[in-house]
Each structure stands twice: as structure tokens, then as C-alpha cells.
Amino acid sequence: MAASHETVLVLDFGGQYNQLIARRVREAGVYCEMLPYTASLERIRSFDPKGIVFTGGPASVLDPGTPQVDPAIYALGIPVLGICYGMQLMARDLGGEVVRAPQREYGRVALSIDRTGRLFGDVVAETEAWMSHTYHVGRLPTGFRSTAASANCPNAAMEDSAHGLYAVQFHPEVLHTPEGTKVLRAFLYDACGLAGDWNMGSYAQEAIEAIRAKVGSRRVLCAMSGGVDSSVAALMVHKAVGRQLVCIFVDHGLLRKDEGDQVEEVFRKQFDMNLIRVDAEARFLSRLAGVTDPETKRKIIGEEFIRVFEEESKKLGTLEVFVQGTIYPDVIESGASQGGAAKIKSHHNVGGLPEKIGFHDIVEPLRMLFKDEVRRLGEELGIPAHIVWRQPFPGPGLAVRIIGDVTREKLDLLREADAIYREEIAKAGLDRAIGQYFAVLTGMRSVGVMGDERTYDYTLALRAVTTTDFMTADWARLPHDLLATVSNRIVNEVGRINRIVYDITSKPPATIEWE
Ligand code: XMP
């Protein structure tokens, strides 16, 4: 597992910003992996990490049974940065005292910095930081000094630089801490002495070689949904083993306008991939006929996908290795899952596919990458921007953007309307600024008037949200002129849609998709 590049480990104590910490480290050009805090010292050592970060977490170090690390970690000679809960843990483990703060701090807080602190050389003396804590370090462990303070938190940062131990009570990883990136970089470059020369190009090279070594001379099968992840995963394997890879692209007929053709064109023509496109629209639509419940739609689409895939793969003889487009957040969430979160929607579209069709081995080329890194990798490999920067699109496709039953007619209306909406957003230069945007064909019909005629047609909803994590989202304040253009064009050009509404709910309480 120890690769040729420098690695930092992020130990996960369950805080909500933890994945962001790992992303920030990688953005600083340092490869990092996230492990649950329960990882053994032996496992930690096997990575030969050049630095370790303890994340925040919801627990209090004062409670019994609270998450711990083996205190021998502090004596490994590897620099450690404790964040929030991680700071309190470090303080307690090394003989300091953690107490309930006189006042809980939550939100942006003014911070006075000691610029002689190793993490703060580049930070302005008076700044702001994002805090979220009820407890804090009351007494520092021997050998530590305080390097930052807020009005209610005298030890907002501490360090024992002789032993490579650093900690901050605030969250340097979030955007609300304007100087946070500098703090993280100082830890990586100064405290850990890292070069920060990890990049997507060298990662791709290394990962492709690893795939080649793993696959050997065996034949490989990939199930492509048409989406970004499975496409980039397939291309990585193609670069590694060429035509030993066969891709089955199950076109369920629920893709956006021209999407299936574009995917086929790029991967077959540009990359000369061994791609079989299965036109399964009729099968999917007949199984979806009359189905209105969102979860039933998802289940049917997932099942049918597997069935079509199974039938097609049987025709190909023995293929021993299977490509899966798992990305890093799935890995982290399954490993560090605390359980108990209520299931709102079942997002795992084709879970269990390789087991069901009895594969011996799988390759997961994106297993270590965050979503935005998958896109960067895709660009690095030469996938055109219009493919790699496509909007996030759910596996069940337009079926969950048509409220009520799904028909070919409704799909065509929605495809046209959605294409106009996306085109206008791109024209306005907003396509990368908005987290996600799409049109929804509501099941509602209402009265309108076109020319002198009464109409009784569909209501289309436009959705646009700003978000970074898709767990929470705010509705995007799109310019009214843009909305007016989109509305006019859709009503005039699509037909059967006579009313357009704009969704002004955030998540929560709404979700991003309507189903
Ligand atoms: P919600 O609607 O839960 O969406 O706020 C959060 C993100 O997940 C996407 N989404 C899905 N993705 N299969 C997927 O692959 C699904 O069934 C599914 N449902 C929602 C949604 O587009 C948004 O990006």
C-alpha cells in the first residue's frame, strides 16, 4: 500500500468536515488517506506516513468510552496535527486538561495569532476562524505553548514543535476559516517537511501500472452506466490493458438528451475502447410502466440493469475481473460508518453487481479519489470537458425526475426542456458555479392559454442548488432574466408544457432531487 509518493494519514474521529480535511491535504499536493481512528499502530506504520492528522468528532474526551488512539502514536517521530476533538484528545493524552468551556463557541470567531507558532508564520495576527466546540483545553500538557486565542478560548491552538505535535481548536479545513489553508500548508510543508509535488498526472501513471500488474493477462469486464465515474474507471483500465477490457454500456433510455451517443462516440472513436452499447430502453420502460413510487422505480432500474448486464456478459465467454467505479467517499463511509443514519433515498444503484454475477476479482481504479479528483483525472486522461464536467446525474436517470409514472412521451419532453435549461445556464457562464441544476417534469397539469387556445398541459419545475457536499444545499439565486429566457424558450420550443416554476427550497428540508 505504501506508494512511491509521500503520504499523510488522516485519522477519522467522525466529524462532519473530515472528508474536507483529506481533500484540502490533497489540494496542497500531498497524497493522503483517511483511516478510522481505530486503525492499529501497525497499520498506520505500514503507510510510512510523513504526517498524521486527527480530525474533529462529536464525542467529548471527558466521556467514558470516548474514541482513543494508542498513545504510542505521539512517540513515532511523525508530526501530528490535532483538529478540534483531535486537539482535545492530544492534550488529554499528554497530560493536559480538557474542561467544559464557559461558553460554547459556534460559528466564525475572532482569533489572535502568535505568528511565531510553526503553523502561523504566514497568517495575519488578527483573523477569524470557524469554531464548533463545547469543551476546550484548559491546561496545556508540559512542553506545549499556546499559539492562538479567541475571546472565550485562551488555547485555540497549541504546539510542542520539538516533538512535532501541533493542534488547533478551530477548523482550518472549512472556507469560513479564511487563513485555514495556510495553516494546513504550514503543517504539511514546514512541520512535516513535505514537497507537495503529488499531482493527478503522476497518480494516474502509478494507478494504471498497478491495474496492469493486478490484471495480468486476464480479461476484464466493465458495466458502464454512461455517468462520469464509470466512464473514467473504464478508461483507466483501458489505458492499462487495452482491448483485454470489454465495456458493456447499458443504455436504459433514461439519459439526458444525446448523452448516450456522446458517451459512445468519445469512448469508442476517440479512445478505441471495446464498447458494447445495449439499447435496453424498451425493457426498462415496460418494467416501469405505471410505477409511481420513487423507491420502486429505483429498485426496478437497479434490478433490470443487472439483468441486462448479466445477459450480455454471458455472451462474452469468461471474463475474470470486474471494474467497479467506487469512489473514496463510499470507501470512507462504509469503513467509518457509525450506522443509524435514516435512509432517505437508496443511492446505490447497482450495489452487489460483481457478487451476483460471480466474479473472482475486482479492480476499483477510483477507490482513492474524491469526486472532483475523478473529474481532474478524466481530463488528465484526455476525456473532453463536456463529458467530464457533466452535471451530477443519478443512476436511475430521468425516471426520478418525472413525478409519477414514466412514459416515452414524458421522457422526451423532459429531455428537451432540460437541455434548454442547461444550455442557457452554460451561456450565462454559470455552469460550474452552481452545484447542480436540472428540470423536473411534475405530475401536475394546469390550464393555460396559447394564442387563443385553452391548453391543459404539464408543469415543469426548474431546480438549481449551490452545494459542495450534496448533503446540504441552498437554492441558487439565478438571475431573473435568465429564468425568464429559460421559461420562454421551454414553453415555446418544447410543447405540452405550459407552466414553469422555480424551486426555492433548500436541503434540508427538501432534497435536491424531487424523488
Ligand atoms: P438528494 O436528492 O438525496 O440528492 O438530495 C443528493 C445527490 O445524490 C444524487 N442522487 C442519486 N444518485 N442514484 C444516484 O446515483 C440515486 O438514486 C440518486 N438519488 C439522488 C442527486 O442527484 C444529488 O446529486
Coordinates of C-alpha atoms and ligand atoms in Angstrom, one line a residue:
M1 CA 0.0 0.0 0.0
A2 CA 2.9 2.4 0.7
A3 CA 3.3 4.1 -2.7
S4 CA 6.3 6.0 -4.0
H5 CA 4.7 9.3 -3.1
E6 CA 4.7 10.9 0.3
T7 CA 1.6 10.0 2.3
V8 CA -0.2 11.7 5.2
L9 CA -2.8 9.8 7.2
V10 CA -6.0 11.4 8.4
L11 CA -7.5 9.6 11.4
D12 CA -11.2 9.9 11.3
F13 CA -13.0 10.6 14.6
G14 CA -16.4 11.1 13.0
G15 CA -16.6 14.9 12.5
Q16 CA -18.7 16.3 9.7
Y17 CA -15.8 18.1 7.9
N18 CA -13.5 15.1 7.9
Q19 CA -13.5 14.4 4.2
L20 CA -12.8 18.0 3.6
I21 CA -9.6 17.8 5.6
A22 CA -8.4 15.0 3.3
R23 CA -9.4 16.9 0.2
R24 CA -7.5 20.0 1.4
V25 CA -4.4 18.0 2.1
R26 CA -4.5 16.6 -1.5
E27 CA -5.2 20.1 -2.9
A28 CA -1.9 21.1 -1.2
G29 CA -0.2 18.4 -3.4
V30 CA 0.2 15.8 -0.7
Y31 CA -1.4 12.4 -1.1
C32 CA -3.4 11.4 1.9
E33 CA -5.6 8.6 3.0
M34 CA -8.2 8.5 5.7
L35 CA -8.4 5.7 8.2
P36 CA -10.8 5.1 11.1
Y37 CA -9.4 6.2 14.4
T38 CA -9.4 2.5 15.4
A39 CA -6.6 1.7 12.9
S40 CA -3.8 -0.1 14.7
L41 CA -0.3 1.3 15.1
E42 CA 0.9 -1.4 12.8
R43 CA -1.5 -0.5 10.1
I44 CA -0.6 3.2 10.5
R45 CA 3.1 2.4 10.2
S46 CA 2.5 0.3 7.1
F47 CA 1.8 3.5 5.2
D48 CA 5.1 5.1 6.2
P49 CA 3.2 8.3 6.8
K50 CA 5.1 11.6 6.9
G51 CA 2.4 13.3 8.9
I52 CA -0.8 12.4 10.8
V53 CA -3.9 14.5 11.3
F54 CA -6.6 13.8 13.9
T55 CA -9.9 15.1 12.8
G56 CA -12.8 16.6 14.8
G57 CA -15.6 14.4 16.1
P58 CA -18.8 14.6 18.0
A59 CA -17.6 12.9 21.2
S60 CA -16.2 14.6 24.3
V61 CA -12.9 13.3 25.7
L62 CA -14.4 13.6 29.1
D63 CA -17.0 10.9 28.5
P64 CA -16.2 7.3 29.2
G65 CA -15.6 5.1 26.2
T66 CA -14.7 8.1 24.0
P67 CA -12.7 7.4 20.8
Q68 CA -9.0 7.0 21.6
V69 CA -5.7 6.4 19.8
D70 CA -2.8 4.3 21.0
P71 CA -0.7 7.0 22.8
A72 CA 2.4 5.4 21.4
I73 CA 1.4 7.3 18.2
Y74 CA 2.9 10.5 19.7
A75 CA 6.3 8.9 20.1
L76 CA 6.6 7.6 16.5
G77 CA 8.5 10.7 15.5
I78 CA 5.8 11.5 12.9
P79 CA 4.4 15.1 13.2
V80 CA 0.8 15.1 14.3
L81 CA -1.9 17.8 13.8
G82 CA -4.9 17.6 16.1
I83 CA -8.1 19.4 15.0
C84 CA -10.9 20.2 17.3
Y85 CA -11.7 16.9 19.1
G86 CA -8.2 15.9 17.9
M87 CA -6.7 18.7 19.8
Q88 CA -8.5 17.8 23.0
L89 CA -7.5 14.2 22.7
M90 CA -3.9 15.1 22.2
A91 CA -4.0 17.5 25.2
R92 CA -5.6 14.9 27.4
D93 CA -3.3 12.0 26.3
L94 CA -0.2 14.1 27.0
G95 CA -1.2 15.2 30.5
G96 CA -3.1 18.5 29.8
E97 CA -6.6 19.1 31.0
V98 CA -9.8 19.5 28.9
V99 CA -12.7 21.4 30.5
R100 CA -16.1 22.5 29.6
A101 CA -15.8 26.0 28.1
P102 CA -17.6 28.8 30.0
Q103 CA -19.3 29.5 26.7
R104 CA -19.8 27.2 23.8
E105 CA -18.3 28.6 20.6
Y106 CA -20.1 28.0 17.3
G107 CA -19.5 29.9 14.1
R108 CA -16.9 32.4 13.0
V109 CA -14.9 33.7 15.9
A110 CA -12.2 36.4 16.0
L111 CA -8.8 34.8 16.6
S112 CA -5.5 36.4 17.8
I113 CA -2.5 34.5 16.4
D114 CA 1.0 34.1 17.7
R115 CA 2.9 34.4 14.4
T116 CA 6.0 32.7 15.9
G117 CA 3.9 29.5 16.0
R118 CA 5.1 27.0 13.4
L119 CA 1.7 26.8 11.8
F120 CA 1.1 30.5 11.7
G121 CA 4.1 32.2 10.1
D122 CA 2.0 33.2 7.0
V123 CA -1.1 34.0 8.9
V124 CA -2.2 37.6 9.8
A125 CA -2.1 38.3 13.6
E126 CA -5.8 39.1 13.8
T127 CA -8.1 36.8 11.8
E128 CA -11.2 34.7 12.0
A129 CA -11.7 31.0 12.4
W130 CA -14.7 28.6 12.3
M131 CA -15.3 27.1 15.8
S132 CA -17.7 24.4 16.9
H133 CA -16.9 23.2 20.4
T134 CA -18.3 22.9 23.9
Y135 CA -15.1 21.8 25.6
H136 CA -11.6 23.2 25.3
V137 CA -8.1 22.7 26.5
G138 CA -7.9 24.4 30.0
R139 CA -4.4 23.4 30.9
L140 CA -1.7 22.6 28.3
P141 CA 0.4 19.5 28.5
T142 CA 4.0 20.0 29.6
G143 CA 6.2 21.2 26.7
F144 CA 3.4 22.9 24.8
R145 CA 2.7 26.5 24.4
S146 CA -0.4 28.3 23.3
T147 CA -0.2 29.8 19.8
A148 CA -3.7 31.3 19.3
A149 CA -6.6 32.6 21.4
S150 CA -10.2 33.7 21.0
A151 CA -12.2 35.7 23.5
N152 CA -13.6 32.5 25.0
C153 CA -10.9 30.1 24.2
P154 CA -7.5 31.0 25.5
N155 CA -5.8 27.9 24.0
A156 CA -7.3 28.0 20.5
A157 CA -4.0 26.4 19.2
M158 CA -1.0 24.8 20.8
E159 CA 2.3 23.3 19.8
D160 CA 5.3 21.4 21.0
S161 CA 7.3 21.8 17.9
A162 CA 10.4 20.0 19.4
H163 CA 8.3 16.8 19.3
G164 CA 6.4 17.7 16.1
L165 CA 3.0 18.0 17.9
Y166 CA 0.5 20.7 16.8
A167 CA -3.1 21.3 17.4
V168 CA -5.9 23.7 16.6
Q169 CA -9.3 24.0 18.3
F170 CA -10.8 25.7 15.2
H171 CA -11.4 24.1 11.7
P172 CA -8.8 25.1 9.2
E173 CA -10.4 23.0 6.5
V174 CA -13.6 25.0 6.1
L175 CA -13.9 28.1 3.9
H176 CA -15.2 30.0 6.9
T177 CA -11.6 30.0 8.2
P178 CA -10.1 32.3 5.6
E179 CA -6.5 31.5 6.6
G180 CA -7.1 27.8 7.1
T181 CA -5.4 26.7 4.0
K182 CA -2.2 28.4 5.1
V183 CA -2.3 26.7 8.4
L184 CA -2.7 23.2 6.8
R185 CA 0.1 24.0 4.3
A186 CA 2.4 25.1 7.1
F187 CA 1.8 21.8 8.8
L188 CA 2.5 19.8 5.6
Y189 CA 5.4 21.8 4.2
D190 CA 7.1 23.2 7.4
A191 CA 6.2 20.8 10.2
C192 CA 6.3 17.6 8.1
G193 CA 8.8 18.9 5.6
L194 CA 6.8 17.6 2.6
A195 CA 7.5 18.7 -1.0
G196 CA 3.8 18.9 -2.1
D197 CA 4.5 17.5 -5.5
W198 CA 1.8 14.9 -5.7
N199 CA -0.4 15.5 -8.8
M200 CA -3.0 13.8 -10.9
G201 CA -0.7 13.0 -13.8
S202 CA 1.7 11.0 -11.6
Y203 CA -1.2 9.5 -9.7
A204 CA -2.7 8.3 -13.0
Q205 CA 0.5 6.8 -14.1
E206 CA 1.0 4.9 -10.9
A207 CA -2.5 3.7 -10.8
I208 CA -2.5 2.5 -14.4
E209 CA 0.6 0.5 -13.7
A210 CA -0.9 -1.0 -10.6
I211 CA -4.0 -2.0 -12.6
R212 CA -1.8 -3.6 -15.3
A213 CA 0.1 -5.6 -12.6
K214 CA -3.1 -6.8 -11.0
V215 CA -5.0 -7.8 -14.1
G216 CA -2.1 -9.5 -15.9
S217 CA -3.3 -11.3 -18.9
R218 CA -6.9 -11.8 -17.7
R219 CA -9.9 -10.3 -19.5
V220 CA -11.8 -7.6 -17.7
L221 CA -15.5 -6.5 -17.8
C222 CA -16.9 -3.1 -17.0
A223 CA -20.5 -2.1 -16.6
M224 CA -20.9 1.5 -17.9
S225 CA -23.9 3.5 -16.9
G226 CA -22.9 6.4 -19.0
G227 CA -22.0 8.5 -16.0
V228 CA -18.7 10.2 -15.2
D229 CA -17.4 7.7 -12.6
S230 CA -17.9 4.5 -14.5
S231 CA -16.5 6.2 -17.7
V232 CA -13.3 7.4 -16.0
A233 CA -12.9 4.0 -14.3
A234 CA -13.3 2.2 -17.6
L235 CA -10.8 4.4 -19.3
M236 CA -8.2 3.9 -16.6
V237 CA -8.4 0.1 -17.1
H238 CA -8.4 0.6 -20.9
K239 CA -5.2 2.6 -20.6
A240 CA -3.7 -0.3 -18.5
V241 CA -4.8 -3.3 -20.5
G242 CA -6.3 -2.0 -23.8
R243 CA -8.6 -4.5 -25.5
Q244 CA -8.5 -7.0 -22.7
L245 CA -11.2 -4.8 -21.4
V246 CA -14.8 -5.1 -22.6
C247 CA -17.3 -2.4 -21.6
I248 CA -21.0 -3.0 -21.6
F249 CA -22.9 0.3 -21.7
V250 CA -26.4 -0.4 -20.7
D251 CA -28.4 2.4 -22.2
H252 CA -31.6 2.4 -20.1
G253 CA -33.2 5.1 -22.2
L254 CA -33.3 7.4 -19.2
L255 CA -30.3 9.5 -20.0
R256 CA -30.3 13.2 -20.9
K257 CA -30.5 14.5 -24.5
D258 CA -27.8 13.0 -26.7
E259 CA -25.9 11.7 -23.7
G260 CA -25.7 8.1 -24.8
D261 CA -24.5 9.0 -28.2
Q262 CA -21.8 11.3 -26.9
V263 CA -20.5 8.8 -24.5
E264 CA -20.4 6.1 -27.2
E265 CA -18.7 8.5 -29.6
V266 CA -16.0 9.6 -27.2
F267 CA -15.1 6.2 -25.8
R268 CA -15.4 4.2 -29.0
K269 CA -14.0 6.6 -31.5
Q270 CA -11.6 8.7 -29.5
F271 CA -10.2 6.0 -27.3
D272 CA -10.9 3.0 -29.4
M273 CA -12.5 1.2 -26.5
N274 CA -14.0 -2.2 -26.8
L275 CA -17.5 -0.9 -26.0
I276 CA -20.8 -2.7 -26.4
R277 CA -23.8 -0.4 -26.2
V278 CA -27.1 -2.2 -25.4
D279 CA -30.2 -0.4 -26.3
A280 CA -32.5 -1.5 -23.4
E281 CA -34.9 1.4 -23.4
A282 CA -38.0 -0.7 -24.3
R283 CA -37.3 -3.2 -21.5
F284 CA -36.8 -0.5 -18.9
L285 CA -39.9 1.4 -20.0
S286 CA -42.1 -1.7 -20.0
R287 CA -41.0 -2.6 -16.5
L288 CA -41.5 1.0 -15.3
A289 CA -45.0 1.3 -16.9
G290 CA -47.5 2.6 -14.3
V291 CA -44.9 2.7 -11.5
T292 CA -45.2 5.9 -9.4
D293 CA -43.3 5.2 -6.2
P294 CA -39.7 6.6 -6.3
E295 CA -38.1 3.8 -4.4
T296 CA -39.9 1.2 -6.5
K297 CA -38.6 2.9 -9.6
R298 CA -35.0 2.8 -8.2
K299 CA -35.3 -0.9 -7.4
I300 CA -36.7 -1.8 -10.8
I301 CA -34.0 0.1 -12.6
G302 CA -31.2 -1.4 -10.4
E303 CA -32.5 -4.9 -11.0
E304 CA -33.1 -4.5 -14.7
F305 CA -29.6 -3.1 -15.1
I306 CA -28.2 -6.2 -13.5
R307 CA -30.3 -8.5 -15.6
V308 CA -29.4 -6.8 -18.9
F309 CA -25.8 -6.8 -18.0
E310 CA -25.8 -10.4 -17.0
E311 CA -27.4 -11.5 -20.2
E312 CA -24.9 -9.5 -22.3
S313 CA -21.9 -10.6 -20.3
K314 CA -22.9 -14.3 -20.7
K315 CA -22.3 -13.9 -24.5
L316 CA -18.7 -12.9 -24.0
G317 CA -17.2 -16.0 -22.5
T318 CA -15.1 -16.0 -19.4
L319 CA -14.1 -12.6 -18.0
E320 CA -12.5 -12.9 -14.7
V321 CA -12.0 -9.3 -13.5
F322 CA -14.7 -6.8 -13.0
V323 CA -14.3 -3.0 -12.9
Q324 CA -16.1 -1.0 -10.3
G325 CA -16.4 2.8 -10.1
T326 CA -16.3 3.0 -6.3
I327 CA -15.0 6.4 -5.2
Y328 CA -13.3 7.4 -2.0
P329 CA -16.3 8.9 -0.1
D330 CA -18.0 5.4 -0.5
V331 CA -14.9 3.7 0.9
I332 CA -14.7 6.1 3.9
E333 CA -18.4 5.9 4.6
S334 CA -18.5 2.2 4.6
G335 CA -15.4 1.9 6.7
A336 CA -16.1 4.5 9.2
S337 CA -19.9 4.2 9.2
Q338 CA -21.4 4.9 12.6
G339 CA -24.7 3.5 11.4
G340 CA -28.1 4.8 12.4
A341 CA -28.5 7.4 9.7
A342 CA -32.0 7.3 8.4
K343 CA -32.3 6.1 4.8
I344 CA -33.8 8.9 2.8
K345 CA -33.1 7.6 -0.7
S346 CA -31.3 4.5 -1.9
H347 CA -28.5 5.9 -3.9
H348 CA -26.6 2.7 -4.5
N349 CA -27.8 1.9 -7.9
V350 CA -26.2 -1.4 -8.8
G351 CA -24.8 -2.5 -5.4
G352 CA -23.7 -6.1 -5.3
L353 CA -23.3 -6.5 -9.1
P354 CA -20.0 -8.4 -9.1
E355 CA -21.1 -10.8 -6.4
K356 CA -24.3 -11.5 -8.3
I357 CA -22.5 -12.4 -11.4
G358 CA -19.8 -14.4 -9.7
F359 CA -16.6 -12.5 -10.4
H360 CA -13.4 -13.6 -8.7
D361 CA -11.7 -10.3 -8.7
I362 CA -12.5 -6.6 -9.0
V363 CA -10.4 -3.5 -9.8
E364 CA -11.5 -0.2 -8.5
P365 CA -9.4 2.5 -10.2
L366 CA -11.2 5.4 -8.4
R367 CA -11.2 3.9 -5.0
M368 CA -8.9 6.5 -3.6
L369 CA -10.3 9.6 -5.3
F370 CA -12.8 12.3 -4.4
K371 CA -15.4 13.3 -6.9
D372 CA -13.7 16.4 -8.1
E373 CA -10.4 14.4 -8.4
V374 CA -12.2 11.9 -10.6
R375 CA -13.1 14.7 -13.0
R376 CA -9.5 16.0 -12.9
L377 CA -8.3 12.5 -13.6
G378 CA -10.7 12.3 -16.5
E379 CA -9.3 15.5 -18.0
E380 CA -5.8 14.2 -17.5
L381 CA -6.6 11.1 -19.5
G382 CA -8.0 13.3 -22.3
I383 CA -11.8 13.0 -21.9
P384 CA -13.3 16.1 -23.3
A385 CA -14.6 18.7 -20.8
H386 CA -18.2 18.5 -21.9
I387 CA -18.2 14.8 -20.9
V388 CA -16.1 15.0 -17.8
W389 CA -17.7 18.1 -16.3
R390 CA -21.3 16.9 -16.8
Q391 CA -23.7 17.6 -14.1
P392 CA -24.1 15.0 -11.3
F393 CA -26.8 12.7 -12.6
P394 CA -28.5 9.9 -10.6
G395 CA -28.2 6.3 -11.7
P396 CA -32.0 6.0 -12.2
G397 CA -31.7 9.0 -14.5
L398 CA -34.7 10.9 -15.7
A399 CA -37.0 8.3 -14.1
V400 CA -36.6 10.1 -10.8
R401 CA -37.1 13.5 -12.4
I402 CA -40.6 12.6 -13.7
I403 CA -43.0 12.7 -10.9
G404 CA -45.5 9.8 -11.3
D405 CA -45.3 7.2 -14.0
V406 CA -42.6 7.3 -16.7
T407 CA -43.5 7.2 -20.3
R408 CA -41.6 7.8 -23.5
E409 CA -43.5 11.0 -24.2
K410 CA -42.7 12.5 -20.8
L411 CA -39.1 11.5 -21.2
D412 CA -38.8 13.3 -24.5
L413 CA -40.5 16.4 -23.1
L414 CA -38.2 16.4 -20.1
R415 CA -35.1 15.8 -22.2
E416 CA -35.8 18.8 -24.4
A417 CA -36.7 21.1 -21.5
D418 CA -33.7 20.1 -19.5
A419 CA -31.4 20.6 -22.5
I420 CA -32.6 24.1 -23.0
Y421 CA -32.2 24.9 -19.3
R422 CA -28.6 23.6 -19.3
E423 CA -27.8 25.4 -22.5
E424 CA -28.9 28.7 -21.1
I425 CA -27.1 28.2 -17.8
A426 CA -23.9 27.5 -19.7
K427 CA -24.5 30.6 -21.9
A428 CA -24.8 32.7 -18.8
G429 CA -21.4 31.3 -17.7
L430 CA -22.9 29.7 -14.6
D431 CA -22.4 26.0 -15.4
R432 CA -19.5 25.4 -13.0
A433 CA -20.7 27.9 -10.3
I434 CA -23.9 26.0 -9.5
G435 CA -23.6 22.7 -7.6
Q436 CA -26.4 21.0 -9.5
Y437 CA -29.2 22.1 -11.8
F438 CA -31.9 20.3 -13.8
A439 CA -35.5 20.2 -14.8
V440 CA -38.2 18.1 -13.3
L441 CA -41.5 17.1 -15.0
T442 CA -44.0 17.3 -12.3
G443 CA -47.1 15.1 -12.5
M444 CA -49.3 18.2 -12.4
R445 CA -51.2 19.7 -15.3
S446 CA -52.9 23.0 -15.4
V447 CA -54.8 25.4 -17.6
G448 CA -53.0 27.8 -19.8
V449 CA -53.7 29.9 -22.9
M450 CA -51.6 29.8 -26.1
G451 CA -52.7 32.0 -28.9
D452 CA -56.4 31.9 -28.5
E453 CA -56.5 28.3 -27.4
R454 CA -57.0 26.9 -24.0
T455 CA -54.3 24.4 -23.0
Y456 CA -54.2 21.8 -20.3
D457 CA -50.5 20.8 -20.1
Y458 CA -47.6 19.9 -17.8
T459 CA -45.9 22.0 -15.2
L460 CA -42.2 21.9 -15.4
A461 CA -40.0 22.7 -12.3
L462 CA -36.5 24.1 -12.6
R463 CA -34.1 23.2 -9.8
A464 CA -30.7 24.8 -9.1
V465 CA -28.7 24.5 -5.9
T466 CA -25.4 25.6 -4.6
T467 CA -23.7 23.0 -2.6
T468 CA -20.3 21.5 -2.0
D469 CA -21.1 18.2 -0.3
F470 CA -24.6 17.5 -1.6
M471 CA -25.6 16.7 2.0
T472 CA -26.9 20.2 2.4
A473 CA -27.8 22.7 -0.3
D474 CA -29.2 26.1 -0.8
W475 CA -31.4 27.1 -3.8
A476 CA -29.4 29.1 -6.2
R477 CA -30.4 32.8 -6.7
L478 CA -30.4 32.6 -10.5
P479 CA -30.8 35.9 -12.3
H480 CA -34.4 36.6 -13.1
D481 CA -33.6 37.4 -16.7
L482 CA -32.0 34.0 -17.1
L483 CA -35.1 32.3 -15.7
A484 CA -37.3 34.4 -18.0
T485 CA -35.3 33.3 -21.1
V486 CA -35.4 29.6 -20.0
S487 CA -39.2 29.8 -19.3
N488 CA -39.9 31.4 -22.6
R489 CA -37.8 29.1 -24.6
I490 CA -39.2 25.9 -23.0
V491 CA -42.8 26.9 -23.3
N492 CA -42.3 27.9 -27.0
E493 CA -40.0 25.2 -28.1
V494 CA -41.0 22.0 -26.3
G495 CA -44.8 21.9 -26.4
R496 CA -47.1 20.2 -23.9
I497 CA -45.5 22.3 -21.1
N498 CA -47.4 25.5 -20.3
R499 CA -46.2 26.4 -16.9
I500 CA -42.7 26.7 -15.4
V501 CA -42.0 27.0 -11.7
Y502 CA -38.7 27.6 -9.9
D503 CA -38.0 25.5 -6.8
I504 CA -37.0 27.8 -3.9
T505 CA -36.4 25.2 -1.1
S506 CA -33.1 24.3 0.4
K507 CA -31.9 20.9 1.6
P508 CA -33.0 20.3 4.3
P509 CA -36.0 20.3 4.4
A510 CA -36.3 19.4 0.7
T511 CA -33.8 17.0 -1.0
I512 CA -32.0 18.0 -4.2
E513 CA -33.9 15.6 -6.5
W514 CA -37.7 15.6 -6.3
E515 CA -37.9 11.9 -5.9
Ligands
XMP1 P1 -30.8 14.2 -2.8 O1 -31.9 14.2 -3.8 O2 -30.8 13.0 -1.9 O3 -29.5 14.1 -3.7 O4 -30.7 15.5 -2.1 C1 -28.2 14.2 -3.3 C2 -27.3 13.8 -4.5 O5 -27.5 12.5 -4.9 C3 -28.0 12.3 -6.2 N1 -28.9 11.2 -6.2 C4 -28.7 10.0 -6.7 N2 -27.6 9.5 -7.2 N3 -28.7 7.4 -7.5 C5 -27.6 8.2 -7.7 O6 -26.6 7.7 -8.2 C6 -29.8 7.8 -7.0 O7 -30.8 7.1 -6.8 C7 -29.8 9.2 -6.5 N4 -30.8 10.0 -5.9 C8 -30.2 11.2 -5.7 C9 -28.6 13.6 -6.5 O8 -28.6 13.9 -7.9 C10 -27.7 14.6 -5.8 O9 -26.5 14.9 -6.5

